JSON list of C-alpha atoms in Angstrom, two decimals:
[
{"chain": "T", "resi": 16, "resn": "UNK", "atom": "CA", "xyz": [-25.07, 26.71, -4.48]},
{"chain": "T", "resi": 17, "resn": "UNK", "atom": "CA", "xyz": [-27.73, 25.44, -6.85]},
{"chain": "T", "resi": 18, "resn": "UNK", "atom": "CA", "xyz": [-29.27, 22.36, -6.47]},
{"chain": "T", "resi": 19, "resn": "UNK", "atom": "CA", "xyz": [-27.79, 20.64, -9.49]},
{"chain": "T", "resi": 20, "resn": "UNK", "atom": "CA", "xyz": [-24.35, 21.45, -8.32]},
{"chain": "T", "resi": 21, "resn": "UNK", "atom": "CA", "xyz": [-25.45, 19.73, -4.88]},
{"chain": "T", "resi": 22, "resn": "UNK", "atom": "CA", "xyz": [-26.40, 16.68, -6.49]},
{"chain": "T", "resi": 23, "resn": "UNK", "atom": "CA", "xyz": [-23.19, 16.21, -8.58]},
{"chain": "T", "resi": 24, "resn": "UNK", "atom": "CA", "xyz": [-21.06, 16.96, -5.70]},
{"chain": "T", "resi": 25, "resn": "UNK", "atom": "CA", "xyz": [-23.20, 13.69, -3.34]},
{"chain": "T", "resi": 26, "resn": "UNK", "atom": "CA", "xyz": [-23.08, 11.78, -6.19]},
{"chain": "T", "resi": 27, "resn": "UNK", "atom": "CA", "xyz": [-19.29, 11.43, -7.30]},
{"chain": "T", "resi": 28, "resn": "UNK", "atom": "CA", "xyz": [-17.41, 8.62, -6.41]},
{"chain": "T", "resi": 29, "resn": "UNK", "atom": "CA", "xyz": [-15.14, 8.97, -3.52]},
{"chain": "T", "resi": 30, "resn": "UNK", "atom": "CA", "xyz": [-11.62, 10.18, -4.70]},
{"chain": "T", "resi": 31, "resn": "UNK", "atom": "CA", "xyz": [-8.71, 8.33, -3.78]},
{"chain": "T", "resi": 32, "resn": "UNK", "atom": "CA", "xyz": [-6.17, 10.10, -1.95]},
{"chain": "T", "resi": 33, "resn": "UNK", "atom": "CA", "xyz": [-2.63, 10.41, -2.52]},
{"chain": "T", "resi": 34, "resn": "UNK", "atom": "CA", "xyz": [-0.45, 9.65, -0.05]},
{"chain": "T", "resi": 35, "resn": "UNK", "atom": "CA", "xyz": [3.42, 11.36, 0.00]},
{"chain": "T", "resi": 36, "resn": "UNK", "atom": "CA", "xyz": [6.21, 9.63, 1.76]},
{"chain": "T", "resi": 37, "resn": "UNK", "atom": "CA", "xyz": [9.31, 10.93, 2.62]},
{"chain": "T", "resi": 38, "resn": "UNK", "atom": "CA", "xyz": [12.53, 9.33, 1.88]},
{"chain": "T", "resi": 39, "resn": "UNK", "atom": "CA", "xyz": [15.90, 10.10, 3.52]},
{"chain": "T", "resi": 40, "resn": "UNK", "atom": "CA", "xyz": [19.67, 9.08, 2.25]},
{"chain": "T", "resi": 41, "resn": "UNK", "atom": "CA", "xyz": [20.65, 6.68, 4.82]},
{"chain": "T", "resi": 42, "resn": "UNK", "atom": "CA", "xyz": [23.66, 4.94, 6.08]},
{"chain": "T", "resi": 43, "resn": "UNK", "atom": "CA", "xyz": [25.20, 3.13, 9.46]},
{"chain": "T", "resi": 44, "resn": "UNK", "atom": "CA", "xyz": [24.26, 6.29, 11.62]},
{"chain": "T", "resi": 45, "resn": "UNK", "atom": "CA", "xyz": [20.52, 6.45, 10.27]},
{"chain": "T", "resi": 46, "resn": "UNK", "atom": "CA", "xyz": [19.40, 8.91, 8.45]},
{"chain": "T", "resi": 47, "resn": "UNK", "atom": "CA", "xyz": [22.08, 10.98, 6.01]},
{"chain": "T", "resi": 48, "resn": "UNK", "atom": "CA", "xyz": [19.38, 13.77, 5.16]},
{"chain": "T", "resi": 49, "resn": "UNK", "atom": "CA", "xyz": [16.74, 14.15, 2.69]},
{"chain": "T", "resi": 50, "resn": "UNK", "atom": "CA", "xyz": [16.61, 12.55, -0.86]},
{"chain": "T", "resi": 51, "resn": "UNK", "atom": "CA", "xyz": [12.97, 13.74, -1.90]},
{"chain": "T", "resi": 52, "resn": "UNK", "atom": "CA", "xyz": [9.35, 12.01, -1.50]},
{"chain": "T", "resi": 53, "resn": "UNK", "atom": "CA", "xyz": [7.28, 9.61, -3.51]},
{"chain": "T", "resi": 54, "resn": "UNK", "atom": "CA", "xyz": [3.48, 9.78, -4.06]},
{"chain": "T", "resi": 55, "resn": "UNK", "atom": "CA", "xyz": [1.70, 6.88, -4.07]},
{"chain": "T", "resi": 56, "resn": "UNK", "atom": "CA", "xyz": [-2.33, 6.81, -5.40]},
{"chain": "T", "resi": 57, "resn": "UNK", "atom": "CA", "xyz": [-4.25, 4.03, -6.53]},
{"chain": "T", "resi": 58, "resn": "UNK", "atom": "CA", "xyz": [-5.19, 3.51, -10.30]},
{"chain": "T", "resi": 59, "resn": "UNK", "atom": "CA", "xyz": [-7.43, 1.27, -11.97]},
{"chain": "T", "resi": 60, "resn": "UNK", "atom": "CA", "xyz": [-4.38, -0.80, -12.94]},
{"chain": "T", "resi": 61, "resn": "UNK", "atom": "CA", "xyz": [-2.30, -0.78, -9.58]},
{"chain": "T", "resi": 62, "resn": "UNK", "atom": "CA", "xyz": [-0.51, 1.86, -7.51]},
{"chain": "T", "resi": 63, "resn": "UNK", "atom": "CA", "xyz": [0.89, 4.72, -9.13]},
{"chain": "T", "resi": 64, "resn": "UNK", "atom": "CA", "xyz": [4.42, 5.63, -7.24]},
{"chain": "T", "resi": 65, "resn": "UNK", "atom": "CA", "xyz": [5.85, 8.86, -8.46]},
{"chain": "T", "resi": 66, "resn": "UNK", "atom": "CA", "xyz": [8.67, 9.73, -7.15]},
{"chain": "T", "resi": 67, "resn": "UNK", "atom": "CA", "xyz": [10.27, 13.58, -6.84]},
{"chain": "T", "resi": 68, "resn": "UNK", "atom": "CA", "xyz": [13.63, 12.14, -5.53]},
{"chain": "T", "resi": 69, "resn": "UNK", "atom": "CA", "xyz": [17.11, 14.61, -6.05]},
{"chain": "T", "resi": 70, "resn": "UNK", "atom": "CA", "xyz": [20.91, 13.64, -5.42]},
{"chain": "T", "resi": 71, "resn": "UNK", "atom": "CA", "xyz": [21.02, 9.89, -6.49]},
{"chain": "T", "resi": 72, "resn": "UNK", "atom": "CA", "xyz": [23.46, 8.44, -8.48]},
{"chain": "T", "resi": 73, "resn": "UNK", "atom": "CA", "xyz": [22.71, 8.44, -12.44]},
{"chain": "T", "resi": 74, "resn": "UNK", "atom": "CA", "xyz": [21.27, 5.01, -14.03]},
{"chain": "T", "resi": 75, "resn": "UNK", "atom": "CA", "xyz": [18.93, 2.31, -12.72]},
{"chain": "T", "resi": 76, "resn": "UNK", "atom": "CA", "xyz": [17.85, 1.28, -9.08]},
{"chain": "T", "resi": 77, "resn": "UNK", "atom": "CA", "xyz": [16.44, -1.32, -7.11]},
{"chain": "T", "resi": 78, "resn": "UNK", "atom": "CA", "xyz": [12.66, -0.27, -6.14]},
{"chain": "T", "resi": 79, "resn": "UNK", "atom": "CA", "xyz": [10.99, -2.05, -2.91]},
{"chain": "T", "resi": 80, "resn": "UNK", "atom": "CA", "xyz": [8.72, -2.58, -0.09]},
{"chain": "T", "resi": 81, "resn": "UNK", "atom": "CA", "xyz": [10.15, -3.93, 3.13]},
{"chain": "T", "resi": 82, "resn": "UNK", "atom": "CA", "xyz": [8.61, -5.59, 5.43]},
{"chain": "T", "resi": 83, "resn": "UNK", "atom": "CA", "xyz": [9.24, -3.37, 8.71]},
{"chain": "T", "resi": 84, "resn": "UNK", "atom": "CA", "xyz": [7.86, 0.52, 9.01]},
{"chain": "T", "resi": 85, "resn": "UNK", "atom": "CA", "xyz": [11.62, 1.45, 9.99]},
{"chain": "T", "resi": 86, "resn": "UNK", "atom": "CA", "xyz": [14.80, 3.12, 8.40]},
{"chain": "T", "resi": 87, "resn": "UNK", "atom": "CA", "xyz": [17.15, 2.33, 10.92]},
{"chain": "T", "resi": 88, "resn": "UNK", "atom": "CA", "xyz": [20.46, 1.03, 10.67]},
{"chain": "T", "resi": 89, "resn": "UNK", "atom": "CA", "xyz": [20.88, -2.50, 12.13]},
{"chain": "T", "resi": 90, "resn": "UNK", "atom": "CA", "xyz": [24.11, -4.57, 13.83]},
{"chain": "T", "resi": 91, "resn": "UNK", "atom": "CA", "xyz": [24.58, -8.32, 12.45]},
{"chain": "T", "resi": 92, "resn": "UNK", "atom": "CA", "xyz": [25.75, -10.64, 14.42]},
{"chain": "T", "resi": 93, "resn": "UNK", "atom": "CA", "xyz": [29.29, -10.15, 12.94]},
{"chain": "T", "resi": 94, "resn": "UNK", "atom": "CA", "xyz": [29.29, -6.71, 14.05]},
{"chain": "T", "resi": 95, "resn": "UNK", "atom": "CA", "xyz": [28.36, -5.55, 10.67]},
{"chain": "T", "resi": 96, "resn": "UNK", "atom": "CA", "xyz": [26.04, -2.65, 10.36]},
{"chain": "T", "resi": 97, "resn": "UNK", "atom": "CA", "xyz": [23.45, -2.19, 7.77]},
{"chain": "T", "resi": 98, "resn": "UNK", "atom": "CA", "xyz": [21.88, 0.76, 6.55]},
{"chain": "T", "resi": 99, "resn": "UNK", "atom": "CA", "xyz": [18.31, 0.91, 6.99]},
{"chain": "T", "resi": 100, "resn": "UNK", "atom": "CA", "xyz": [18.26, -3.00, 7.78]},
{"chain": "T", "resi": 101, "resn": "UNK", "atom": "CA", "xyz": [15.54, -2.76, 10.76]},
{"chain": "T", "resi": 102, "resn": "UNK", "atom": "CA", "xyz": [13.09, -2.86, 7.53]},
{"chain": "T", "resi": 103, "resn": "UNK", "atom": "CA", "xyz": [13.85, -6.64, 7.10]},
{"chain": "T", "resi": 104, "resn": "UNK", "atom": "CA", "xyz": [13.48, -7.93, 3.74]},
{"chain": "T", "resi": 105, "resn": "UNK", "atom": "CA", "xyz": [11.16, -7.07, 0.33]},
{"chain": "T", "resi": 106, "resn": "UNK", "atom": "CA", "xyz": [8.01, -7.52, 1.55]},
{"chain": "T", "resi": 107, "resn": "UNK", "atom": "CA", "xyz": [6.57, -11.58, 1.04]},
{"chain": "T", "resi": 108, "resn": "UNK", "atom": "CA", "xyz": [2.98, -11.40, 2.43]},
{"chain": "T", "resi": 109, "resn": "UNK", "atom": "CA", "xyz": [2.29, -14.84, 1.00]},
{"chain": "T", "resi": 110, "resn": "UNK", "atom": "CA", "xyz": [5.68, -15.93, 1.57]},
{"chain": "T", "resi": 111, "resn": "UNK", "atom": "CA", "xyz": [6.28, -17.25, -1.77]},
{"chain": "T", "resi": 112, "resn": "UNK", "atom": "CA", "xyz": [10.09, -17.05, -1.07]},
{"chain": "T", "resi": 113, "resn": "UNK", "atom": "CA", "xyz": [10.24, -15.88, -4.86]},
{"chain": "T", "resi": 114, "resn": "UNK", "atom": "CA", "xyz": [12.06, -12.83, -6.49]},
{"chain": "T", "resi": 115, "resn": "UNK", "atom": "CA", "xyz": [10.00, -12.71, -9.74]},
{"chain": "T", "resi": 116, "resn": "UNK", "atom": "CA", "xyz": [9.27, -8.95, -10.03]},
{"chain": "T", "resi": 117, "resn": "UNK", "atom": "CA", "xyz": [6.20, -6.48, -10.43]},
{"chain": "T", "resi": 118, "resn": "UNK", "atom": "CA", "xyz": [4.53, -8.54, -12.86]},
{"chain": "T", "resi": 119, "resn": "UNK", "atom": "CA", "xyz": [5.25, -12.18, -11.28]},
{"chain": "T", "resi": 120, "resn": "UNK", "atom": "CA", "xyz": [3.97, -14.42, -8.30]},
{"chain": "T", "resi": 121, "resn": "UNK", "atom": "CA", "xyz": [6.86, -14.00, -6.08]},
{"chain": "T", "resi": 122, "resn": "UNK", "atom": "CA", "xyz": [6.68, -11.30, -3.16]},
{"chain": "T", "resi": 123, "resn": "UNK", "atom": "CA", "xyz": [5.08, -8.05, -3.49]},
{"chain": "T", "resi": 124, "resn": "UNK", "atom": "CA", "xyz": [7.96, -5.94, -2.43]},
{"chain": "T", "resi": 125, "resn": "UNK", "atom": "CA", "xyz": [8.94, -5.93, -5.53]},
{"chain": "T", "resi": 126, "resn": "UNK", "atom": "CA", "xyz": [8.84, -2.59, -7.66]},
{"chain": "T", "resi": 127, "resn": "UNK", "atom": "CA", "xyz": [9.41, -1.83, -11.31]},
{"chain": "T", "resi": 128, "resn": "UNK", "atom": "CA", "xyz": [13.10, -0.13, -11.32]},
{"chain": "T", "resi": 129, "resn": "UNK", "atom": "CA", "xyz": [13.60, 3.56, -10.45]},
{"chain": "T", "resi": 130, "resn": "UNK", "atom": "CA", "xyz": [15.62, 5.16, -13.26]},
{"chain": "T", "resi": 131, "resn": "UNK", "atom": "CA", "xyz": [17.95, 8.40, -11.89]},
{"chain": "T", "resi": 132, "resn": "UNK", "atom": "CA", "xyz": [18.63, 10.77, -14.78]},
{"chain": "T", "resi": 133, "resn": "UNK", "atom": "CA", "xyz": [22.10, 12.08, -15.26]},
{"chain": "T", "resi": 134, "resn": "UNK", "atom": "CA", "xyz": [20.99, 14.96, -13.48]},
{"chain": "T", "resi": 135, "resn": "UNK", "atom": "CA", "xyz": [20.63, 13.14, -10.36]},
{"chain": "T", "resi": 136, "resn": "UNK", "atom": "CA", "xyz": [16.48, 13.09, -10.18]},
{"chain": "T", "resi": 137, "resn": "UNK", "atom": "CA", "xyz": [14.05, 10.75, -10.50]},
{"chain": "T", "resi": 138, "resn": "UNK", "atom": "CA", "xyz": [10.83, 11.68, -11.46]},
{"chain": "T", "resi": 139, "resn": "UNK", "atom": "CA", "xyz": [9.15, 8.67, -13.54]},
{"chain": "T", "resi": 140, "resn": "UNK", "atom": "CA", "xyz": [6.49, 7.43, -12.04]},
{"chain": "T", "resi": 141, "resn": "UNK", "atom": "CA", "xyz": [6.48, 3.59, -11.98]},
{"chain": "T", "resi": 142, "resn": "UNK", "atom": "CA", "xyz": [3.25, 1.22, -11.47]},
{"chain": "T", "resi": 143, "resn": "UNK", "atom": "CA", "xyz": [2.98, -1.78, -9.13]},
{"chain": "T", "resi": 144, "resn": "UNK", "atom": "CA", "xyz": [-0.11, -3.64, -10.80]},
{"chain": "T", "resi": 145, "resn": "UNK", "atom": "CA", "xyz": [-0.54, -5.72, -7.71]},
{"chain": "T", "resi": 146, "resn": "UNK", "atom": "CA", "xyz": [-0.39, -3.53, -4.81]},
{"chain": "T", "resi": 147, "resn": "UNK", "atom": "CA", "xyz": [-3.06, -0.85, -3.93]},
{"chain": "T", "resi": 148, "resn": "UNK", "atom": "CA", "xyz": [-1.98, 2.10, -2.31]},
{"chain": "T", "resi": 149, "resn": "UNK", "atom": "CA", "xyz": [-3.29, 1.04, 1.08]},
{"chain": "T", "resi": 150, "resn": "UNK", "atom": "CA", "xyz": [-0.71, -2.04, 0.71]},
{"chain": "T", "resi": 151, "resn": "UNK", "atom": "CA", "xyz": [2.44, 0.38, 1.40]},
{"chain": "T", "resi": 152, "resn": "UNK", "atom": "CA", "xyz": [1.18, 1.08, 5.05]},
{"chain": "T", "resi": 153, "resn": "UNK", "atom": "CA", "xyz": [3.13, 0.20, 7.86]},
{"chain": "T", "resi": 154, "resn": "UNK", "atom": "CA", "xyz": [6.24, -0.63, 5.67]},
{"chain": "T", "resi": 155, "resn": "UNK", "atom": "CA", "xyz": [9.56, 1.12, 4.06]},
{"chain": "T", "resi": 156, "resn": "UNK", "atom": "CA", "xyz": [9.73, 1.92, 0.66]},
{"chain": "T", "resi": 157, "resn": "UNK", "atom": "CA", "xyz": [13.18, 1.17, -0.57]},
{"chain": "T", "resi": 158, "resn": "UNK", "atom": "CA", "xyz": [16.00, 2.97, -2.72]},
{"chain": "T", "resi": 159, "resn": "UNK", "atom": "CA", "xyz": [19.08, 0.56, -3.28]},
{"chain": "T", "resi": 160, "resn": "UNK", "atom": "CA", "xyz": [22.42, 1.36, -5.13]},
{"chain": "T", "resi": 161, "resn": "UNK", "atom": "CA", "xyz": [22.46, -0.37, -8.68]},
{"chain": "T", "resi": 162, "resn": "UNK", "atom": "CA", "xyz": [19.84, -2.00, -10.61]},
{"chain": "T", "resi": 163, "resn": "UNK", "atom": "CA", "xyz": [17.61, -5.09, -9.94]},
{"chain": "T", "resi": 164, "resn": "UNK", "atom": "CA", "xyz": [17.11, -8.17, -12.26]},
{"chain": "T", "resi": 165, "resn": "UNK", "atom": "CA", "xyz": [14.43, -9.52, -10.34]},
{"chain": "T", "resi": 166, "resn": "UNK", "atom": "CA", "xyz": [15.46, -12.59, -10.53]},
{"chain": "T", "resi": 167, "resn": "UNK", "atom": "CA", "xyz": [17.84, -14.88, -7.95]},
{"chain": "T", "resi": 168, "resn": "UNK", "atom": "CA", "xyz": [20.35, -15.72, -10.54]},
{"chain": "T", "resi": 169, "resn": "UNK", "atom": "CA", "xyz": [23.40, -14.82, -10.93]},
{"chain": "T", "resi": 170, "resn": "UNK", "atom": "CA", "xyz": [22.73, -12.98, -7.51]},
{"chain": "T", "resi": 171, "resn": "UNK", "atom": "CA", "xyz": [20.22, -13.26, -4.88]},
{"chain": "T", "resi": 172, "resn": "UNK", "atom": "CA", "xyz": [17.85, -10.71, -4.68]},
{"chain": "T", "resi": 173, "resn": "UNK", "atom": "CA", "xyz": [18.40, -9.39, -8.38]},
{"chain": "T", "resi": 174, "resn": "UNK", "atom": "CA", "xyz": [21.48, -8.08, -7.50]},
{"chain": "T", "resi": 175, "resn": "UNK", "atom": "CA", "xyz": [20.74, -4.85, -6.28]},
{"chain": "T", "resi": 176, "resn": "UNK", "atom": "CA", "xyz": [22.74, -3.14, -3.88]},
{"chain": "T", "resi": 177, "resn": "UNK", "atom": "CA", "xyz": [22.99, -1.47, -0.71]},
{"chain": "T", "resi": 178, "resn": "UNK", "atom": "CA", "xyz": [20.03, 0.38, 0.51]},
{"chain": "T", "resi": 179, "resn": "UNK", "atom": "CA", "xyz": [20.65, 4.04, -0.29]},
{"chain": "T", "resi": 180, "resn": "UNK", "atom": "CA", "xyz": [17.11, 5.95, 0.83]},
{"chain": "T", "resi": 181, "resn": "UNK", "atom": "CA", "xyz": [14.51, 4.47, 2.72]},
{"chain": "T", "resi": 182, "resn": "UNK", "atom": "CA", "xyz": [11.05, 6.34, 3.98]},
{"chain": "T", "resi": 183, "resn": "UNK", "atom": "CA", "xyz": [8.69, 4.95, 6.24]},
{"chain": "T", "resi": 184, "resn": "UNK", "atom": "CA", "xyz": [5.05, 4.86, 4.69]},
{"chain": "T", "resi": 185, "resn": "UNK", "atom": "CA", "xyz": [2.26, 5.35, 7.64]}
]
């Protein structure tokens, strides 16, 4: 190798690396098989998430971080059983107790939406200006039926739906 070659190779910046997670369909027996993956890098302007997900309904969805590194289902004290509820709830580091979206100062776990073609994919990669990729670690990333307002009003929690695919980023 020639010497110049050596000294561009020491001398570049450290590249960040991608990270793929796995997300599965889920429901109140776990895990209902797999819906695809999501990349997540760092960019100068936030963390890239790119999703290669297959089999979801067509139109908008709720995008999040949980709190807990877990997909299982969970029992309420009603009985009730949740799909993927041992993640807890969107992700509030600072516990700001505010559902203001990617851009505002309420919790992190808030993504941009995840649009589903009519084919069933999504594939659009959407940017979380606040997080960096080392952020997602030790949490669930967060598929939920229907779209999300990001706002409290006229339902909590933008009015997403139930949690439909859930992958546990390490």
């Amino acid at each position: 190798m020639s010497r110049t070659l050596l000294t561009l190779l020491c001398c570049l910046p450290a590249l960040a690396l991608a990270q793929t997670v796995e997300l599965s369909f889920v429901d109140a027996k776990g895990d209902a098989g797999p819906a695809g993956s999501v990349q997540i890098e760092d960019t100068p302007y936030g963390a890239l998430l790119t999703p290669n997900l297959a089999k979801l309904p067509p139109g908008v969805h709720g995008f999040h971080v949980h709190e807990k590194a877990s997909c299982a289902p969970s029992v309420g004290a009603n009985g009730t059983i949740t799909p993927a509820g041992a993640a807890g709830g969107h992700w509030d580091p600072d516990k700001t107790g505010a559902h203001a979206g990617p851009y505002g100062q309420g919790h992190k776990g808030d993504l941009p939406a995840l649009y589903v073609g009519a084919d069933g994919k999504a594939t659009y990669p959407v940017l979380a200006p606040r997080l960096k990729a080392a952020d997602f670690a030790g949490h669930a990333l967060m598929v939920h039926a229907g779209g999300d307002n990001h706002s409290d009003h006229p339902l909590p929690l933008g009015g997403g739906g139930a949690r439909v695919a859930c992958g546990v980023v390490k």
